[in-house]
CSV table of C-alpha atoms in Angstrom, one decimal:
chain,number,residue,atom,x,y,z
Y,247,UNK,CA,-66.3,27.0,35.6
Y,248,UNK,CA,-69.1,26.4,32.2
Y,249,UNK,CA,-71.5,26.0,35.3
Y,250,UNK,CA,-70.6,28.9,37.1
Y,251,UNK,CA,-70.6,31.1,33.7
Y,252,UNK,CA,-74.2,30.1,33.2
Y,253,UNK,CA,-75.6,30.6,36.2
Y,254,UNK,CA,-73.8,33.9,36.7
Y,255,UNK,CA,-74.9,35.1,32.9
Y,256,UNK,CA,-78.1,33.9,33.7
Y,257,UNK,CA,-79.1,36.8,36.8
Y,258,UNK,CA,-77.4,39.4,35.1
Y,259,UNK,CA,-79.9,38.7,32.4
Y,260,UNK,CA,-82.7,41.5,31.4
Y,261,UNK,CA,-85.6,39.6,33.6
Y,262,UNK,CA,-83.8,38.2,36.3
Y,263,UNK,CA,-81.6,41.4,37.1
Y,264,UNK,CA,-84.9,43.7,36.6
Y,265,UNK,CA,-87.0,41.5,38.9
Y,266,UNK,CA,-84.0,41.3,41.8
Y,267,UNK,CA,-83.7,44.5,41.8
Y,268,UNK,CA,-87.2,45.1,42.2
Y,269,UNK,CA,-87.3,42.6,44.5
Y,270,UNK,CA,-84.7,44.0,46.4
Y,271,UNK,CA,-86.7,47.1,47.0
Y,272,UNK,CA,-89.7,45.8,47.5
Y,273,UNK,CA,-87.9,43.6,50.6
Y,274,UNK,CA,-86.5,47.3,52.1
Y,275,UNK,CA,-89.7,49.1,52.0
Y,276,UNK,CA,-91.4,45.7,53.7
Y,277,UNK,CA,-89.0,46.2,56.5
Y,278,UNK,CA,-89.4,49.3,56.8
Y,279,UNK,CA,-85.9,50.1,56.7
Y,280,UNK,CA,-84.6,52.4,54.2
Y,281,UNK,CA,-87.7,53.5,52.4
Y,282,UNK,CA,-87.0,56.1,50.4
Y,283,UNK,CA,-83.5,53.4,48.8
Y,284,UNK,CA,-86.5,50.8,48.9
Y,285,UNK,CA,-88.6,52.9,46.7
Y,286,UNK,CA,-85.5,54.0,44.2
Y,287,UNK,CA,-84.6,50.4,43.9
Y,288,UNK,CA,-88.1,49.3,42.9
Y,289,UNK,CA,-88.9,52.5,40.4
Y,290,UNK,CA,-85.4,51.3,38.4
Y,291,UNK,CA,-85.9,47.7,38.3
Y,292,UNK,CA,-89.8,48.7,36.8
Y,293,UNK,CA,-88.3,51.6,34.5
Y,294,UNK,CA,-85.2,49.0,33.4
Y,295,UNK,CA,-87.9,46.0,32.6
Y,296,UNK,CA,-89.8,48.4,30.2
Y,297,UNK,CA,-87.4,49.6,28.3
Y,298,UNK,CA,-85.8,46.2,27.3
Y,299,UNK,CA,-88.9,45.4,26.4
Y,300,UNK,CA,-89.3,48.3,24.2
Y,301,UNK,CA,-88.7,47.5,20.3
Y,302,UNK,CA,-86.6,50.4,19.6
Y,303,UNK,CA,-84.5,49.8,22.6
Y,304,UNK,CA,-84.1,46.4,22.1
Y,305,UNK,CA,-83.2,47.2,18.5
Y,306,UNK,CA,-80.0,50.1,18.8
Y,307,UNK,CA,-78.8,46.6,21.6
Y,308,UNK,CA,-78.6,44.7,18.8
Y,309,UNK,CA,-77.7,46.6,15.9
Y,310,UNK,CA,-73.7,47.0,16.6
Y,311,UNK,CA,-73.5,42.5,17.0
Y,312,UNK,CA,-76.0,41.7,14.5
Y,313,UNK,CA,-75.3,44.1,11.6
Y,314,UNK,CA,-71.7,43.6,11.6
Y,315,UNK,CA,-71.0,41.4,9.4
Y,316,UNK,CA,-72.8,41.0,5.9
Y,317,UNK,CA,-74.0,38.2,4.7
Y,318,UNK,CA,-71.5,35.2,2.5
Y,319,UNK,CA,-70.8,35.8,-1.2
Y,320,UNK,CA,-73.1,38.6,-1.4
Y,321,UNK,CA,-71.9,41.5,-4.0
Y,322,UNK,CA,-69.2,39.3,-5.1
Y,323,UNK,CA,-70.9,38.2,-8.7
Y,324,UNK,CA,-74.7,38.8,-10.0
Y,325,UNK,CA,-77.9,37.4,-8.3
Y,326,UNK,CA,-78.1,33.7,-8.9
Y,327,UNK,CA,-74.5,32.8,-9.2
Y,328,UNK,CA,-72.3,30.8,-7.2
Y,329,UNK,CA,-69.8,33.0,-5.2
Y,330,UNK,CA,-66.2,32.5,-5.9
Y,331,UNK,CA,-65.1,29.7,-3.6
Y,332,UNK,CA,-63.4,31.0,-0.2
Y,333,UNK,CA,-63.5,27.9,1.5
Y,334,UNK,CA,-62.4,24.3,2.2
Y,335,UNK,CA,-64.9,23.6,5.0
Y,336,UNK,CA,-68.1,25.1,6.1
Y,337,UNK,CA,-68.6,25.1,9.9
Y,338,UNK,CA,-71.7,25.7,11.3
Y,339,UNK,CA,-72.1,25.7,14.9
Y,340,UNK,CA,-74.9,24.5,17.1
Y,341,UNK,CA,-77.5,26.9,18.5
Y,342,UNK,CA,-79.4,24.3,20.5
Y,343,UNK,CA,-81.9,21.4,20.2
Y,344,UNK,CA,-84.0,18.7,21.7
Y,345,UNK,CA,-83.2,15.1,20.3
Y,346,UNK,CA,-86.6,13.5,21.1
Y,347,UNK,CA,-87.5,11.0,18.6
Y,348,UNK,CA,-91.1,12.5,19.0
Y,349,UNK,CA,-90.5,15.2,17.2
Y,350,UNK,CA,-90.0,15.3,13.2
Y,351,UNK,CA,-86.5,16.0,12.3
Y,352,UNK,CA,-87.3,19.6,11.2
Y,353,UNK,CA,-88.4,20.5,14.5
Y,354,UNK,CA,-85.7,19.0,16.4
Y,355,UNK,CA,-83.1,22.4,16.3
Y,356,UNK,CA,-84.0,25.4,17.7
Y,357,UNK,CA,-84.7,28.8,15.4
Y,358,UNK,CA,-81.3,29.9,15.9
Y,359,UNK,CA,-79.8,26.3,14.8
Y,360,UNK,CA,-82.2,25.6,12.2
Y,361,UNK,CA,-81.4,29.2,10.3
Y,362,UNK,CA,-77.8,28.0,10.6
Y,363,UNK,CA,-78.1,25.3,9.4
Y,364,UNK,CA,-79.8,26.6,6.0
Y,365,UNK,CA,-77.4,29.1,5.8
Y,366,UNK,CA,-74.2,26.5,6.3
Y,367,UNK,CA,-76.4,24.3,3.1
Y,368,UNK,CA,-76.6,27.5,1.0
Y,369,UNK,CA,-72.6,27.9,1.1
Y,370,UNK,CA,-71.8,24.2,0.9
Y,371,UNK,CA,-74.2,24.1,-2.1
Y,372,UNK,CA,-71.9,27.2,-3.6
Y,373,UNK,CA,-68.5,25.9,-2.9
Y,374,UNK,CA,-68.7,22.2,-4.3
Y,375,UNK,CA,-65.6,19.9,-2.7
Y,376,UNK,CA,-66.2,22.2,0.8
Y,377,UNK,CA,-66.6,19.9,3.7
Y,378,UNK,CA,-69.8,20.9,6.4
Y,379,UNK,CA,-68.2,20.4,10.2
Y,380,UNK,CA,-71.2,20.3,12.3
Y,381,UNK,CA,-69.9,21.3,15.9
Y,382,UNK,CA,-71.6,21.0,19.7
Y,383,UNK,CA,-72.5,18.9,21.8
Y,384,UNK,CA,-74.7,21.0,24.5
Y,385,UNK,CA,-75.0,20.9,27.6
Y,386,UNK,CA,-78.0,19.2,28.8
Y,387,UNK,CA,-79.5,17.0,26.2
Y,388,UNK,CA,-77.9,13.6,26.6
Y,389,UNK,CA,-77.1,13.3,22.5
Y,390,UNK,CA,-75.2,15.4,20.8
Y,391,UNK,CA,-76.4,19.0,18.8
Y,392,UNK,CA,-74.0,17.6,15.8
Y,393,UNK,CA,-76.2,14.6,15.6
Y,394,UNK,CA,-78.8,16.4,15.4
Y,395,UNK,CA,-78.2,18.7,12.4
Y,396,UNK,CA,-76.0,16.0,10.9
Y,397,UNK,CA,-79.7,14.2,11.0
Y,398,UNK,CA,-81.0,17.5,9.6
Y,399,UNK,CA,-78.4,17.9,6.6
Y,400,UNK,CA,-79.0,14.4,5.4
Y,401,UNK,CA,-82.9,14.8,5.2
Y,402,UNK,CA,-81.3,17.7,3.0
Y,403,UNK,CA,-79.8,15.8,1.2
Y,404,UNK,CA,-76.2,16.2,2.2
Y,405,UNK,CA,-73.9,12.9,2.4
Y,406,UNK,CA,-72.1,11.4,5.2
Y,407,UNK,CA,-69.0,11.7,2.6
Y,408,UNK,CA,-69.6,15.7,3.1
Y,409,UNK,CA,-69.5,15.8,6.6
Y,410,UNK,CA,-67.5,16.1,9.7
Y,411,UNK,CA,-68.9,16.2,13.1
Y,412,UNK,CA,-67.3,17.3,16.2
Y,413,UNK,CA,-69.3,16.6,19.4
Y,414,UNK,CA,-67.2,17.4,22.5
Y,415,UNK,CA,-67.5,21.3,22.4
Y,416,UNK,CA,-70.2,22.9,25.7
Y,417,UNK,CA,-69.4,26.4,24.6
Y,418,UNK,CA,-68.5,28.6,21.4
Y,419,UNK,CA,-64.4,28.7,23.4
Y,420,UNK,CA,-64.4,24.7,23.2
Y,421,UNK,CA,-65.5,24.8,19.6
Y,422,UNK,CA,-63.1,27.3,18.7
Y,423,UNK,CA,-60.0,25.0,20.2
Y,424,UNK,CA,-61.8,21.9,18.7
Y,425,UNK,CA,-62.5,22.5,15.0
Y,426,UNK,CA,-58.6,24.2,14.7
Y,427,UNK,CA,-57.5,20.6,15.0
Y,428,UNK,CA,-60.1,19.7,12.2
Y,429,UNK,CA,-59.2,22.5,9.7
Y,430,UNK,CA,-55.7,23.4,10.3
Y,431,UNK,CA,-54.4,26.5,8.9
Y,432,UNK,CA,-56.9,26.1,5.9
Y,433,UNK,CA,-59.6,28.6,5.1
Y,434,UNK,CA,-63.3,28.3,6.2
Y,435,UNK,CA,-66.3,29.6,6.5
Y,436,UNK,CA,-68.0,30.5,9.5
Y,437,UNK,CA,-71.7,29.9,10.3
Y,438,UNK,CA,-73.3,31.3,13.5
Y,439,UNK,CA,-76.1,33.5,14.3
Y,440,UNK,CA,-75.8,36.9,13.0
Y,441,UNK,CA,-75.9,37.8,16.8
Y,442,UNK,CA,-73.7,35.8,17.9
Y,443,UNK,CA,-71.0,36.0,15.0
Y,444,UNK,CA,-68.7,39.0,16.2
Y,445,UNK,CA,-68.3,36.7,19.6
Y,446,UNK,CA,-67.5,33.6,17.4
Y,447,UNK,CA,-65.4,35.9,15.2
Y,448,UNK,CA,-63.0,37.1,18.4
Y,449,UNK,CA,-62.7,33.6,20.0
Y,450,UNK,CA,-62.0,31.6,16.4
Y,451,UNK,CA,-59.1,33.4,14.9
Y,452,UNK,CA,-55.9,31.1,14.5
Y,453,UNK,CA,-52.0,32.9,13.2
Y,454,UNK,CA,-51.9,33.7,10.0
Y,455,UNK,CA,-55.5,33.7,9.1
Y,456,UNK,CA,-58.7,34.4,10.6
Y,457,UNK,CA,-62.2,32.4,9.6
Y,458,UNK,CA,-64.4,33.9,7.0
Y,459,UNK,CA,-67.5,35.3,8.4
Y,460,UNK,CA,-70.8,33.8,7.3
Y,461,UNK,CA,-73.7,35.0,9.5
Y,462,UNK,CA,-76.8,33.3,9.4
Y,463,UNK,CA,-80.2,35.3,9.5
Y,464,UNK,CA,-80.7,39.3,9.1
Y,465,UNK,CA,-77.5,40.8,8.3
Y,466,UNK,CA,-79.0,44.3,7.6
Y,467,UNK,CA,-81.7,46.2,8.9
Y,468,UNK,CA,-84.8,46.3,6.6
Y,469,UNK,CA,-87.4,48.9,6.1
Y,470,UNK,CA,-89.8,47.7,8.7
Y,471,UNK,CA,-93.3,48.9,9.2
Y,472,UNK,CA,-94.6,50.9,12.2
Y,473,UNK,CA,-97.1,49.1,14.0
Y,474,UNK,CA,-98.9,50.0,17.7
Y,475,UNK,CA,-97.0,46.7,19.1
Y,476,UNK,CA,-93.8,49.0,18.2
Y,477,UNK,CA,-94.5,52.0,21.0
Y,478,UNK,CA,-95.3,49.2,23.6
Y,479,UNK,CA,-93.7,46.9,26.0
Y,480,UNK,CA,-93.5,43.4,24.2
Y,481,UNK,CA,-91.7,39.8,24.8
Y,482,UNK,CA,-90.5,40.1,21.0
Y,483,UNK,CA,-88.1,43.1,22.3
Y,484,UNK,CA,-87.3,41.8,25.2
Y,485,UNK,CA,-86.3,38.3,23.9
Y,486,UNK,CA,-84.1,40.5,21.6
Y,487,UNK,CA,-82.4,42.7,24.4
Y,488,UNK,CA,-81.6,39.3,26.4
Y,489,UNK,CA,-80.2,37.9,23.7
Y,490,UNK,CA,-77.8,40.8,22.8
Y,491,UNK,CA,-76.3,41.2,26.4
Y,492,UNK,CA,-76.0,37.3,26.6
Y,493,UNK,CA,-73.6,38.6,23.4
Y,494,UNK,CA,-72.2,41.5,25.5
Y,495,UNK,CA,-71.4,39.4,28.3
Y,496,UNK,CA,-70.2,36.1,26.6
Y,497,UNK,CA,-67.9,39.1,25.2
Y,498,UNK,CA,-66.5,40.5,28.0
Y,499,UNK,CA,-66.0,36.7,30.1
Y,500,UNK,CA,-63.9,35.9,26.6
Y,501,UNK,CA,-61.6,39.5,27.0
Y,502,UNK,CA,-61.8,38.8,30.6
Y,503,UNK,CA,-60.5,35.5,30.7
Y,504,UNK,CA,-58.1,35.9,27.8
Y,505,UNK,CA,-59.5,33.7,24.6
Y,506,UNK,CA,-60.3,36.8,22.6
């Protein structure tokens, strides 16, 4: 089933869909057989692949995941100080990674894991007797995400003592049953992508209490500056709109299949 899920979220990605469906029309118009369908099919698929790959597009995707949820402890006392503390644990979970022992520590978690992981320091820094649960295992590298940023926090200085690793979850569903068992009904924080958080959100709530939300990354929309790239097809924006409907559709699979 995980393997089906990927490779069925996988063509119904931005790209992919866009270029089979272009594809698709392109194979009717070689055959001669249904031209005019052909030529339909091929104009959408081209029209489609622009406009995910337009910045303002790819930005009103995004905006209802990844501005959802404001950022921990902010507005609840003045810049500088500690928040009040919400938690017991902080749970940060993994965005992916590559374990080589070529490459230094700091560059062995993705961009998404790595901003989680700074995030999940900030509020363990702020809450001082929390415990940092470090979850994932993923799917194809043979060691374990958790290793990884447990490898991460203590070149940040965080002790063994602090932490808790969990290293059996393949998908945000697993880590939602898994980490239950480690906090119980006692409250924690939350760390995912921003993007990602309202799907973490739905699939982690347990009776009684639901986790607190701590989104890692842009939690509000700046005042950004208007540049050429902006009115033009880029891989920035398109990057964006995949990501988003990979949040759309990990969504609907959790409604559809009853964990959320």
């Amino acid at each position: 089933m995980f393997l089906f899920k990927k490779i069925l979220g996988s063509l119904v990605l931005p790209l992919p869909f866009c270029l089979l469906v272009m594809c698709v029309g392109w194979v009717l118009l070689w055959r001669g057989k249904k031209p005019a369908f052909g030529k339909m099919m091929s104009l959408i698929g081209f029209i489609a692949l622009i406009l995910f790959s337009l910045t303002p597009v790819a930005e009103r995707i995004e905006a209802p995941l990844k501005y959802r949820f404001s950022a921990y402890g902010m507005g609840e006392k003045a810049p500088g100080q500690s928040p009040i503390k919400l938690v017991d644990y902080v749970v940060v979970l993994a965005g992916g990674h590559n374990s080589s022992p070529r490459i230094p520590i700091t560059g062995r978690l993705s961009s998404a894991a790595l901003f989680r992981m700074m995030e999940g320091l900030r509020i363990l820094r702020q809450t001082p007797g929390a415990k940092l649960v470090l979850s994932g295992h993923g799917a194809a590298d043979p060691v374990p995400e958790a290793k990884v940023m447990a490898d991460f926090a203590r070149y940040m200085g965080v002790t063994n003592d602090e932490m808790i690793l969990e290293t059996e979850s393949y998908d945000t569903a697993d880590q939602a049953r898994m980490i239950k068992a480690v906090v119980g009904d006692r409250p924690f924080g939350l760390v995912t992508s921003a993007l990602h958080k309202p799907r973490a959100m739905a699939l982690f709530p347990t009776p009684g209490r639901h986790p607190i939300p701590a989104p890692a990354g842009k939690t509000a929309k700046g005042e950004g500056l208007l540049t050429p790239g902006f009115f033009f097809p880029n891989v920035d924006a398109l990057t964006t709109s995949t990501q988003a409907i990979h949040e759309y559709l990990g969504l609907l699979w959790a409604r559809w299949m009853g964990q959320a």
